[in-house]
Coordinates of C-alpha atoms in Angstrom, one line a residue:
M1 CA -7.6 9.5 -6.3
C2 CA -5.5 9.7 -9.5
G3 CA -2.6 8.4 -11.6
I4 CA 0.4 10.6 -12.1
A5 CA 3.4 10.4 -14.4
G6 CA 6.3 12.6 -15.7
E7 CA 9.7 12.8 -17.3
A8 CA 12.6 15.1 -16.5
R9 CA 15.6 15.6 -18.7
F10 CA 19.0 16.6 -17.4
D11 CA 21.0 16.5 -20.7
G12 CA 19.5 19.5 -22.4
S13 CA 17.1 17.5 -24.5
T14 CA 13.3 17.8 -24.5
P15 CA 11.2 15.3 -22.5
D16 CA 9.4 12.7 -24.6
D17 CA 5.8 13.8 -24.4
A18 CA 4.7 10.7 -26.3
A19 CA 6.2 8.5 -23.6
V20 CA 4.4 10.5 -20.8
T21 CA 1.2 10.1 -22.8
R22 CA 1.7 6.4 -22.9
M23 CA 2.2 6.3 -19.2
T24 CA -0.9 8.3 -18.5
E25 CA -2.9 6.1 -20.8
A26 CA -1.7 3.1 -18.9
L27 CA -3.1 4.8 -15.7
R28 CA -6.6 5.3 -17.2
S29 CA -8.3 2.9 -14.6
R30 CA -6.8 5.0 -11.7
G31 CA -8.3 8.1 -13.2
P32 CA -11.2 7.5 -15.5
D33 CA -12.7 11.0 -15.2
G34 CA -10.1 13.2 -17.0
E35 CA -6.6 13.6 -18.3
G36 CA -4.0 16.3 -18.8
L37 CA -0.4 17.0 -19.9
W38 CA 1.8 20.0 -19.1
R39 CA 5.3 20.8 -20.6
D40 CA 8.0 23.2 -19.3
G41 CA 11.2 22.7 -21.2
W42 CA 13.0 20.1 -19.1
V43 CA 9.9 18.5 -17.4
T44 CA 6.7 17.1 -18.7
L45 CA 3.9 16.1 -16.3
G46 CA 0.9 13.8 -17.0
H47 CA -2.2 13.0 -15.1
R48 CA -5.3 10.9 -15.0
R49 CA -8.1 12.2 -12.8
L50 CA -10.6 10.5 -10.4
T51 CA -13.0 13.2 -9.3
I52 CA -13.6 13.1 -5.5
I53 CA -12.8 16.6 -4.2
D54 CA -13.8 19.7 -6.3
L55 CA -15.6 17.9 -9.1
S56 CA -15.3 21.0 -11.4
D57 CA -12.6 21.7 -14.0
A58 CA -10.9 24.0 -11.6
G59 CA -9.6 20.9 -9.8
A60 CA -8.1 19.4 -12.9
Q61 CA -4.4 18.4 -13.1
P62 CA -1.6 19.1 -13.9
M63 CA -2.4 22.1 -11.9
V64 CA -0.4 25.2 -12.7
R65 CA -0.2 28.5 -10.7
E66 CA 1.7 30.9 -13.0
D67 CA 1.7 33.6 -10.3
L68 CA 3.5 31.2 -7.9
G69 CA 5.8 29.6 -10.6
L70 CA 4.6 26.1 -9.6
A71 CA 3.0 23.1 -11.3
L72 CA 1.8 19.9 -9.7
V73 CA 0.5 16.4 -10.3
F74 CA -0.8 14.6 -7.2
N75 CA -2.3 11.3 -6.3
G76 CA -4.2 10.8 -3.0
C77 CA -6.1 13.0 -0.6
I78 CA -5.1 15.7 1.9
Y79 CA -7.6 15.2 4.7
N80 CA -6.8 18.4 6.5
Y81 CA -7.0 20.6 3.4
P82 CA -9.9 22.7 4.6
Q83 CA -8.0 23.7 7.7
L84 CA -4.8 24.4 5.7
R85 CA -6.7 26.4 3.2
E86 CA -8.1 28.7 5.9
E87 CA -4.6 29.0 7.5
L88 CA -3.1 30.0 4.2
R89 CA -5.9 32.4 3.4
E90 CA -5.2 34.2 6.7
A91 CA -1.6 34.4 5.6
G92 CA -2.6 36.3 2.5
H93 CA -2.8 33.6 -0.1
T94 CA -5.6 33.3 -2.7
F95 CA -7.2 30.2 -4.2
H96 CA -8.9 29.6 -7.6
S97 CA -10.5 26.2 -6.7
T98 CA -11.9 24.2 -3.8
S99 CA -9.5 21.3 -4.3
D100 CA -6.9 19.8 -2.0
T101 CA -4.5 19.9 -5.0
E102 CA -4.3 23.7 -5.0
V103 CA -3.7 23.6 -1.2
I104 CA -0.5 21.6 -1.8
L105 CA 0.7 24.1 -4.3
V106 CA 0.1 27.1 -2.0
A107 CA 1.5 25.2 1.0
Y108 CA 4.8 24.8 -0.9
A109 CA 4.8 28.4 -1.9
H110 CA 4.3 29.4 1.8
W111 CA 6.5 26.8 3.6
G112 CA 8.9 25.6 1.0
E113 CA 10.2 22.1 1.5
R114 CA 8.7 22.0 4.9
F115 CA 5.2 22.0 3.3
V116 CA 5.0 18.2 3.7
D117 CA 5.1 18.5 7.5
H118 CA 1.7 20.2 7.3
L119 CA 0.0 17.6 5.1
V120 CA -2.2 15.0 6.8
G121 CA -3.2 12.3 4.3
M122 CA -2.1 9.9 1.7
F123 CA -0.2 11.2 -1.3
A124 CA 2.3 10.9 -4.1
I125 CA 3.4 14.3 -5.4
G126 CA 5.4 15.5 -8.4
L127 CA 5.9 19.3 -8.1
V128 CA 7.9 21.5 -10.4
D129 CA 9.4 24.7 -8.9
R130 CA 10.0 26.7 -12.1
A131 CA 12.0 29.5 -10.5
R132 CA 14.5 27.1 -8.9
R133 CA 14.3 24.6 -11.8
R134 CA 13.6 21.8 -9.4
L135 CA 11.4 18.7 -9.3
V136 CA 10.1 17.7 -5.9
L137 CA 8.9 14.1 -5.5
V138 CA 7.2 13.1 -2.2
R139 CA 5.5 10.0 -0.9
D140 CA 3.3 9.9 2.2
R141 CA 4.4 8.8 5.6
L142 CA 3.1 5.2 5.5
G143 CA 3.6 4.6 1.7
I144 CA -0.2 4.3 1.0
K145 CA 0.2 5.9 -2.4
P146 CA 2.9 4.5 -4.7
L147 CA 5.6 6.3 -6.7
Y148 CA 7.8 4.3 -9.2
L149 CA 10.9 5.7 -10.7
A150 CA 13.0 4.7 -13.8
E151 CA 16.3 6.4 -14.4
T152 CA 18.7 6.3 -17.3
P153 CA 21.7 8.7 -18.0
G154 CA 20.2 12.2 -18.4
R155 CA 16.6 11.2 -17.7
L156 CA 14.2 10.4 -14.9
R157 CA 10.6 9.1 -15.3
F158 CA 8.1 8.6 -12.6
A159 CA 4.6 7.1 -12.4
S160 CA 2.0 5.7 -10.1
T161 CA 2.5 2.1 -11.3
L162 CA 5.4 0.0 -12.5
P163 CA 3.5 -1.1 -15.7
A164 CA 3.1 2.5 -16.7
L165 CA 6.8 2.9 -16.8
L166 CA 7.1 -0.3 -18.8
G167 CA 4.6 1.3 -21.2
A168 CA 6.9 4.3 -21.7
G169 CA 9.6 2.0 -22.9
D170 CA 13.4 1.9 -22.6
V171 CA 13.5 0.2 -19.2
D172 CA 16.0 -2.4 -18.0
T173 CA 13.7 -5.3 -17.4
G174 CA 16.4 -7.7 -16.0
I175 CA 15.5 -9.4 -12.7
D176 CA 17.1 -7.8 -9.6
P177 CA 18.6 -10.8 -7.7
V178 CA 18.3 -9.1 -4.3
A179 CA 14.7 -8.2 -4.9
L180 CA 14.1 -11.8 -6.0
H181 CA 15.7 -12.9 -2.7
H182 CA 13.3 -10.7 -0.8
Y183 CA 10.3 -11.9 -2.8
L184 CA 11.0 -15.5 -2.1
S185 CA 11.8 -14.9 1.6
W186 CA 9.0 -12.6 2.7
H187 CA 5.6 -13.7 1.3
S188 CA 6.3 -12.0 -2.0
I189 CA 7.2 -8.7 -0.4
V190 CA 9.9 -6.5 -2.0
P191 CA 10.5 -3.4 0.2
A192 CA 11.3 0.0 -1.2
P193 CA 13.4 1.1 -3.0
R194 CA 13.7 -2.1 -4.9
T195 CA 11.3 -3.8 -7.3
V196 CA 11.9 -7.2 -9.1
L197 CA 13.1 -5.3 -12.1
R198 CA 16.6 -3.8 -12.1
G199 CA 15.6 -0.7 -14.0
I200 CA 12.6 0.4 -11.8
R201 CA 12.7 1.6 -8.2
K202 CA 10.2 3.1 -5.9
L203 CA 10.4 6.1 -3.7
P204 CA 10.4 4.9 0.0
P205 CA 7.6 6.1 2.3
A206 CA 8.1 9.3 4.2
T207 CA 10.7 10.4 1.7
M208 CA 11.1 13.7 -0.3
R209 CA 13.5 13.6 -3.3
I210 CA 14.7 17.0 -4.6
V211 CA 15.9 16.7 -8.2
E212 CA 17.7 19.7 -9.8
A213 CA 17.6 20.4 -13.5
D214 CA 21.2 19.4 -13.8
G215 CA 20.5 15.9 -12.4
R216 CA 21.7 16.5 -8.8
R217 CA 19.4 15.1 -6.2
R218 CA 19.0 14.6 -2.5
D219 CA 16.6 12.6 -0.3
E220 CA 15.1 13.5 3.0
V221 CA 13.2 11.1 5.3
Y222 CA 10.8 13.6 6.8
W223 CA 9.0 11.5 9.3
Q224 CA 9.8 8.4 11.5
P225 CA 8.1 8.0 14.9
D226 CA 10.1 6.7 17.8
Y227 CA 9.1 3.3 19.1
A228 CA 9.9 4.1 22.7
R229 CA 8.2 5.4 25.8
D230 CA 7.8 9.2 26.0
P231 CA 8.4 10.6 29.6
A232 CA 5.4 12.8 29.0
D233 CA 3.2 9.7 29.0
A234 CA 4.6 8.3 32.3
G235 CA 1.4 8.9 34.2
M236 CA -0.9 7.1 31.8
D237 CA -2.5 3.8 32.8
A238 CA -4.4 1.3 30.7
R239 CA -7.6 3.3 30.8
D240 CA -5.8 6.5 29.8
W241 CA -4.2 4.7 26.8
Q242 CA -7.6 3.3 25.8
A243 CA -9.1 6.9 25.8
A244 CA -6.1 8.3 23.9
V245 CA -6.3 5.6 21.2
G246 CA -10.1 5.9 21.0
D247 CA -9.9 9.6 20.5
A248 CA -7.1 9.3 17.8
L249 CA -9.0 6.6 15.9
R250 CA -12.2 8.6 16.0
T251 CA -10.3 11.6 14.5
A252 CA -8.7 9.3 11.9
V253 CA -12.1 8.0 10.8
R254 CA -13.7 11.5 10.6
R255 CA -10.7 12.8 8.6
R256 CA -11.3 10.2 6.0
L257 CA -14.9 11.4 5.3
V258 CA -13.7 14.4 3.5
A259 CA -15.0 14.1 -0.1
D260 CA -17.6 15.6 -2.4
V261 CA -19.0 12.1 -3.1
P262 CA -20.4 9.4 -0.7
V263 CA -17.9 7.2 1.4
G264 CA -18.5 3.5 2.0
V265 CA -16.8 0.8 4.1
L266 CA -15.2 -2.5 3.1
L267 CA -16.7 -4.6 5.9
S268 CA -15.0 -8.0 6.3
G269 CA -16.7 -8.8 9.7
G270 CA -13.4 -8.6 11.5
L271 CA -12.7 -6.3 14.4
D272 CA -10.9 -3.6 12.4
S273 CA -13.5 -2.9 9.7
S274 CA -16.3 -3.4 12.1
L275 CA -14.8 -0.8 14.4
I276 CA -14.7 1.7 11.6
V277 CA -18.4 1.1 10.9
A278 CA -19.2 1.6 14.6
L279 CA -17.3 4.8 14.9
L280 CA -18.8 6.2 11.7
A281 CA -22.3 5.5 13.0
E282 CA -21.3 7.1 16.4
A283 CA -20.2 10.2 14.4
G284 CA -23.7 10.4 12.9
Q285 CA -23.3 8.8 9.5
E286 CA -26.6 7.4 8.4
H287 CA -27.4 5.0 5.6
L288 CA -23.7 4.0 5.4
R289 CA -23.0 1.7 2.5
T290 CA -21.0 -1.4 3.5
F291 CA -19.7 -4.3 1.3
S292 CA -18.6 -7.9 2.1
I293 CA -17.4 -10.6 -0.3
G294 CA -17.5 -14.4 0.0
F295 CA -16.5 -17.5 -2.0
G296 CA -17.3 -21.1 -2.1
S297 CA -16.2 -23.3 0.9
R298 CA -13.8 -26.2 0.6
G299 CA -14.3 -29.0 3.1
E300 CA -14.3 -27.5 6.6
E301 CA -12.8 -24.2 5.3
A302 CA -15.4 -21.5 5.1
G303 CA -15.3 -19.2 2.1
D304 CA -16.9 -16.2 3.8
E305 CA -17.4 -14.4 7.1
F306 CA -21.0 -13.2 6.4
T307 CA -22.1 -14.2 9.9
Y308 CA -20.1 -11.4 11.4
S309 CA -20.5 -8.8 8.7
D310 CA -24.2 -9.3 8.8
L311 CA -24.2 -8.9 12.5
V312 CA -22.4 -5.5 12.3
A313 CA -24.6 -4.3 9.4
R314 CA -27.7 -5.0 11.4
A315 CA -26.3 -3.5 14.6
F316 CA -25.6 -0.2 12.8
D317 CA -28.4 -0.3 10.2
T318 CA -26.1 0.0 7.2
D319 CA -27.1 -0.3 3.6
H320 CA -25.2 -3.6 3.3
Q321 CA -24.4 -5.6 0.2
R322 CA -23.2 -9.2 0.3
I323 CA -21.1 -10.2 -2.8
R324 CA -20.9 -13.9 -3.3
L325 CA -18.8 -15.4 -6.0
A326 CA -18.3 -18.9 -7.3
D327 CA -15.0 -20.7 -7.9
D328 CA -15.7 -20.4 -11.6
D329 CA -15.3 -16.6 -11.2
L330 CA -11.7 -17.0 -9.9
V331 CA -9.6 -18.2 -12.9
P332 CA -10.5 -15.3 -15.2
A333 CA -10.2 -13.0 -12.2
V334 CA -6.7 -14.3 -11.6
R335 CA -5.6 -13.1 -15.0
R336 CA -7.3 -9.7 -14.6
T337 CA -5.8 -9.4 -11.1
V338 CA -2.3 -10.1 -12.4
L339 CA -2.8 -7.4 -15.0
A340 CA -3.8 -4.9 -12.3
M341 CA -0.8 -5.7 -10.1
T342 CA 1.8 -2.9 -9.9
E343 CA 4.2 -5.6 -8.8
P344 CA 3.9 -9.4 -8.2
M345 CA 1.8 -10.0 -5.1
G346 CA 1.6 -13.6 -3.9
S347 CA -1.1 -13.2 -1.3
H348 CA -4.2 -15.3 -2.0
D349 CA -6.6 -12.6 -1.0
V350 CA -5.3 -10.1 -3.7
V351 CA -7.8 -11.7 -6.1
A352 CA -10.6 -11.3 -3.6
F353 CA -9.8 -7.6 -3.2
H354 CA -9.8 -7.2 -7.0
L355 CA -13.2 -8.8 -7.3
L356 CA -14.6 -6.8 -4.3
S357 CA -13.3 -3.5 -5.7
E358 CA -15.0 -4.2 -9.0
Q359 CA -18.3 -4.6 -7.3
V360 CA -17.9 -1.7 -4.8
A361 CA -16.8 0.7 -7.5
R362 CA -20.3 0.4 -9.1
H363 CA -21.8 2.0 -6.0
V364 CA -19.2 4.4 -4.5
K365 CA -15.9 6.1 -5.4
V366 CA -14.4 6.1 -1.9
A367 CA -14.4 3.5 0.9
Q368 CA -12.7 3.1 4.2
S369 CA -10.9 -0.2 5.1
G370 CA -9.3 -1.8 8.1
Q371 CA -5.8 -2.5 6.7
G372 CA -2.9 -1.8 9.1
A373 CA -4.4 -2.5 12.5
D374 CA -2.5 -5.7 13.0
E375 CA 0.9 -4.2 12.2
V376 CA 0.2 -1.1 14.3
F377 CA -1.4 -2.7 17.3
A378 CA 0.4 -6.1 17.5
G379 CA -2.4 -8.3 16.1
Y380 CA -0.3 -11.2 14.7
G381 CA 0.5 -14.4 16.6
Y382 CA 4.3 -13.8 16.4
H383 CA 3.9 -10.6 18.3
Q384 CA 2.9 -12.4 21.5
P385 CA 6.3 -14.1 22.2
L386 CA 8.0 -10.8 21.9
A387 CA 6.3 -9.2 24.9
G388 CA 8.9 -9.0 27.6
A389 CA 11.5 -10.7 25.4
S390 CA 15.1 -9.4 25.2
R391 CA 15.9 -7.0 22.5
E392 CA 18.0 -9.7 20.8
A393 CA 15.0 -12.0 20.5
A394 CA 13.4 -9.8 17.8
G395 CA 15.3 -11.3 14.8
P396 CA 14.9 -15.0 15.6
V397 CA 11.2 -14.7 16.4
F398 CA 10.4 -12.7 13.3
T399 CA 12.5 -15.0 11.1
E400 CA 10.8 -18.1 12.5
A401 CA 7.3 -16.6 11.9
F402 CA 7.8 -14.7 8.6
F403 CA 10.5 -16.2 6.5
D404 CA 9.3 -18.6 3.8
R405 CA 12.7 -20.1 3.2
D406 CA 16.2 -19.7 4.6
H407 CA 19.1 -18.6 2.5
A408 CA 20.4 -22.1 1.9
E409 CA 17.0 -23.3 0.6
L410 CA 16.6 -20.2 -1.5
N411 CA 19.7 -20.9 -3.5
R412 CA 18.3 -24.3 -4.2
V413 CA 15.2 -22.6 -5.7
V414 CA 16.7 -19.9 -8.0
G415 CA 18.7 -20.5 -11.1
P416 CA 22.5 -20.1 -10.9
A417 CA 22.3 -16.6 -12.5
Y418 CA 20.2 -15.3 -9.6
A419 CA 21.9 -17.0 -6.6
L420 CA 23.5 -14.7 -4.0
D421 CA 26.6 -15.4 -1.9
R422 CA 25.1 -13.5 1.0
D423 CA 21.7 -13.6 2.8
A424 CA 20.4 -10.2 1.5
S425 CA 17.0 -10.6 3.3
R426 CA 18.5 -11.4 6.7
D427 CA 21.0 -8.5 6.3
L428 CA 18.2 -6.0 5.6
L429 CA 16.1 -7.4 8.5
D430 CA 19.0 -7.1 10.9
E431 CA 19.8 -3.6 9.8
H432 CA 16.2 -2.4 10.5
L433 CA 15.8 -4.3 13.8
A434 CA 19.1 -2.9 15.1
A435 CA 18.4 0.8 14.1
P436 CA 18.0 3.2 17.0
G437 CA 14.6 4.4 18.1
A438 CA 13.0 1.1 19.2
Q439 CA 13.0 0.3 22.9
T440 CA 12.0 -3.3 23.1
A441 CA 12.0 -6.4 20.9
L442 CA 8.3 -5.9 20.2
D443 CA 8.8 -2.2 19.4
A444 CA 11.5 -3.2 16.8
V445 CA 9.3 -5.7 15.1
L446 CA 6.3 -3.5 15.0
R447 CA 8.4 -0.7 13.4
L448 CA 9.6 -3.3 10.9
D449 CA 6.1 -4.5 10.2
T450 CA 4.6 -1.0 9.9
H451 CA 7.3 0.9 8.0
L452 CA 9.1 -1.8 5.9
M453 CA 6.7 -4.7 5.2
L454 CA 3.3 -3.1 5.4
P455 CA 3.6 -0.6 2.5
D456 CA 4.6 -3.5 0.1
D457 CA 2.0 -6.0 1.2
P458 CA -1.5 -5.1 2.3
V459 CA -1.2 -1.4 1.5
K460 CA 0.1 -2.0 -2.0
R461 CA -2.4 -4.8 -2.5
V462 CA -5.4 -2.7 -1.6
D463 CA -4.3 0.4 -3.5
S464 CA -3.5 -1.6 -6.7
M465 CA -6.7 -3.6 -6.7
S466 CA -9.0 -0.7 -5.8
M467 CA -7.5 1.8 -8.1
A468 CA -7.8 -0.7 -11.0
W469 CA -11.5 0.0 -10.8
G470 CA -11.3 3.8 -10.0
L471 CA -12.0 3.2 -6.3
E472 CA -10.1 5.1 -3.6
V473 CA -9.6 3.2 -0.4
R474 CA -8.7 5.1 2.8
T475 CA -7.1 3.4 5.8
P476 CA -7.8 5.1 9.2
F477 CA -5.5 2.7 11.1
L478 CA -2.6 4.2 9.1
D479 CA -3.4 7.8 10.2
Q480 CA 0.0 9.4 11.0
D481 CA -1.1 10.6 14.4
L482 CA -2.6 7.3 15.4
V483 CA 0.5 5.4 14.3
A484 CA 2.8 7.7 16.2
L485 CA 0.6 7.3 19.3
A486 CA 0.6 3.5 19.0
A487 CA 4.4 3.6 18.6
R488 CA 4.7 5.2 22.1
C489 CA 2.1 2.9 23.7
P490 CA 3.7 0.4 26.1
P491 CA 3.8 -3.1 24.5
E492 CA 1.8 -4.7 27.3
H493 CA -1.3 -2.8 26.3
K494 CA -1.0 -3.9 22.6
V495 CA -0.4 -7.6 23.2
A496 CA -3.1 -7.9 25.8
Q497 CA -6.1 -10.1 25.1
G498 CA -4.2 -12.1 22.5
G499 CA -3.2 -9.0 20.6
K500 CA -4.6 -5.5 19.8
G501 CA -5.7 -5.3 23.5
V502 CA -6.0 -1.6 23.7
L503 CA -7.9 -1.5 20.4
K504 CA -10.3 -4.2 21.7
E505 CA -11.0 -2.1 24.8
V506 CA -11.9 0.8 22.5
A507 CA -14.2 -1.5 20.5
R508 CA -16.0 -2.7 23.7
E509 CA -17.5 0.8 23.9
V510 CA -19.3 0.5 20.6
L511 CA -19.3 -3.1 19.2
P512 CA -21.0 -6.4 20.1
A513 CA -18.8 -8.8 22.1
E514 CA -19.2 -11.5 19.4
V515 CA -17.2 -9.4 16.9
I516 CA -14.5 -8.5 19.4
D517 CA -13.8 -11.9 21.0
R518 CA -14.2 -14.1 17.8
P519 CA -11.2 -16.1 16.5
K520 CA -9.0 -14.1 14.3
G521 CA -9.9 -14.5 10.6
Y522 CA -8.3 -13.9 7.3
F523 CA -9.8 -13.1 3.9
P524 CA -10.9 -16.7 2.9
V525 CA -10.4 -17.8 -0.7
P526 CA -10.2 -21.6 -0.4
A527 CA -9.9 -22.3 -4.1
L528 CA -6.8 -20.2 -4.3
R529 CA -5.3 -21.3 -1.0
N530 CA -5.3 -24.9 -2.2
V531 CA -4.0 -24.0 -5.7
D532 CA -5.9 -26.8 -7.4
G533 CA -8.0 -27.3 -10.5
P534 CA -7.9 -24.6 -13.2
V535 CA -5.9 -22.3 -11.0
R536 CA -3.2 -24.9 -10.7
E537 CA -3.2 -25.4 -14.4
L538 CA -2.8 -21.6 -14.9
V539 CA 0.3 -21.6 -12.6
I540 CA 1.9 -24.6 -14.2
E541 CA 1.3 -23.2 -17.7
A542 CA 3.2 -20.0 -16.6
L543 CA 6.1 -21.9 -15.1
Q544 CA 6.4 -24.1 -18.2
A545 CA 6.0 -21.3 -20.8
P546 CA 8.9 -20.6 -23.2
E547 CA 9.5 -17.3 -21.6
A548 CA 9.9 -19.0 -18.2
R549 CA 12.4 -21.5 -19.6
A550 CA 14.4 -18.7 -21.3
R551 CA 14.4 -16.6 -18.1
A552 CA 15.5 -19.6 -16.0
L553 CA 14.5 -17.9 -12.7
F554 CA 14.0 -21.2 -10.9
R555 CA 15.8 -24.5 -11.0
P556 CA 13.8 -27.1 -13.1
E557 CA 14.3 -29.8 -10.5
Y558 CA 12.8 -27.6 -7.8
V559 CA 9.7 -26.8 -9.8
A560 CA 9.4 -30.5 -10.8
G561 CA 9.4 -31.4 -7.1
L562 CA 6.6 -28.9 -6.4
L563 CA 4.5 -30.5 -9.1
T564 CA 4.6 -34.0 -7.6
E565 CA 1.8 -33.1 -5.2
P566 CA 3.1 -34.6 -1.9
D567 CA 0.5 -35.6 0.7
S568 CA -0.7 -34.1 3.9
A569 CA 0.8 -31.0 5.4
E570 CA 3.5 -30.9 2.7
A571 CA 0.8 -30.5 0.1
A572 CA -0.3 -27.2 1.5
A573 CA 3.2 -25.9 1.8
G574 CA 4.0 -27.0 -1.7
S575 CA 0.9 -25.3 -3.0
N576 CA 1.8 -22.0 -1.5
K577 CA 5.3 -22.2 -2.9
L578 CA 4.0 -23.2 -6.3
W579 CA 1.6 -20.2 -6.3
Q580 CA 4.4 -17.9 -5.3
L581 CA 6.7 -19.0 -8.1
G582 CA 4.0 -19.3 -10.7
L583 CA 2.5 -15.9 -9.8
L584 CA 5.8 -14.2 -10.4
E585 CA 6.2 -15.8 -13.8
L586 CA 2.6 -15.1 -14.7
W587 CA 3.1 -11.4 -13.8
L588 CA 6.3 -11.1 -15.8
Q589 CA 4.6 -12.7 -18.9
T590 CA 1.4 -10.7 -18.5
H591 CA 3.3 -7.4 -18.5
G592 CA 5.5 -8.4 -21.4
V593 CA 8.8 -8.7 -19.5
R594 CA 11.3 -10.7 -21.5

C-alpha cells in the first residue's frame, strides 16, 4: 500500500537525508496520498503513503512509538491485524490508531523477532529498534512485496523499487553476469537475491535481516513449508482435500477484503480470477466491481477473453467494466511500462497489466487477482509429466519446458565480458531441486516454481504495474496457509483433470462448467507477442543505440541474426528472443544505466 526507503550508516557519519528524500520522491506513484521522513542518528526512514487502512493522519508513516522505542516504515497489508490488535490489547498494550502499521510495531514490542510469525499478509518492513540500535528488515513469505538493497562500505540503503535506489545515487550499475545468465535462461527471471545490476540486491522472500549499528548482520529464513505428505493427513481422500482447499481459499479471499476502501477484482475470465469472484459473491459481497482488458486480434489469435469474463460477470451480477485498447495504445504504453518496471520484465503481458492497472485505479484502490494458482496447484503443462516420475526427472523436465537457451547457446549470445565458464542457471536449479523437504519430482518443481520463480515473475509484474498507478493488488492464491496446505496435498489431486484438479473441484461448487473446462488461456497481447510494426522498431532502436553498443551486452552477429526475420516457427521464436534482448536494453537506457 506504500513505498518505503531508508539509509543506515555504520561508520559514524550521518545518513544522507537528501538521498532518502530522492528515493521517496521516486516512489510517489506507489504512495500518492502522503509522505514522511524520520531521522535518528544512524538511520533515516522515508515513506510514501497510499491510504487504505486508517485513512486519518494517525496511520501516517514513518510511524514512531516513543514509549516503545520503535520506528517503522511498512509496505503492504496485514490481513489479520484486527485479531492481533485485540490479542495485544488483552496483553496490556495500547494503540493510538486503527492502522495495521501500529499493530506491527506493538507486535515487535511484545514478541521481539518472532513478531513476524504472527503476521498474515504481504509486507516489506523496515523497523528501527532504538534501544538495541538495530534495523530489522523483513519481506513476506511469498515475496509479494519487494525490498531492494544497495550496500557500500559503511552504508546500507533500502527501497521498494530498484529505480528508487538509482535515484539516490552512488550505485554500482555494472551488469551482474550471473543475473544476466538467469535473465536469458528463465523468461527474464532473476531470482533473489540478485538483480541485473551488481550494486543492487533484493531481500529474498520469507527472510528477516537483522542489521546492527556497527554493520554486523544476520539473516533468518523464517518460513518454508515442507512439500511432503504429513502423516496427520493420511486419512484424507479426494473429497476431503477438496473441502480443505475450499475452506482455505474462502478464508484467503475473505482475509483480503480488509480495507477502509472498496475492493474490486481483476477478472480475466480464467478459472482463478473467476473463482475469486464466485467466492466473494458467496460471502455476500454485492455490487462487486470487476475489470477485464482486451486488445486487437491478429489473424486467428484473439486479443481478449471477454466471452468468459462477461459470463462470470453476468452470473454474479458484478459491476463489470470491459477495457478495450487498440494496437496504437501499445507503443507509448511500452515506454511507460518500462519506466514503471522495478527490474526488466520480458513477459508480453506486463504491458497489459500496466494498462489495466491505469484504468482500474480510476475506480478502486484495492483489487484481488488470481496470480499464483498455476504454481501452487500444478496448472502448467510441464507439471503433468512429473506426476509419478522419479525424483531425478524433475531437473530434465523443468529444463526442457522452462529454459529459453542452454549454456552453450547463451555464451554465443552475450558479449565476451559477460560469458561464464559455468552454467550458473543450471547450478542454481539443481541446488533448489535437490534440497531436502520435497518428496516427489512434482513437489520439488512446485516448490521451485512457488518460492524461487514466482516472486520474480508474475508477482513482481503485478506489484510493479499496479503500484505504478497507486493500486494495491492482493493475491488470495498466495495466502500462506493455502500455500502450506497445497504443499502437503498429494500430487495426484493437483495434476488431475489436466492440472489444478482439486481447485477445479472446488470451482464446480460455485462456477459455470464453461469457465472450468475451457482451454487454458493466457493474457493475450497479439501485437506484442509478434513483435512487429512500431514495437519492433522500438526494440531495434534500443539494441542499436550508442549506449547498447558501448555496453556490448550481446554479440553483434547474434543480434543481426535475429533481425533477419526468418520464416515460419523460427520467426516466432526469434521475435521472443528479440523482445527479451531489446527489453533489457530499453530498461537500462530508460533508467539511465550507463
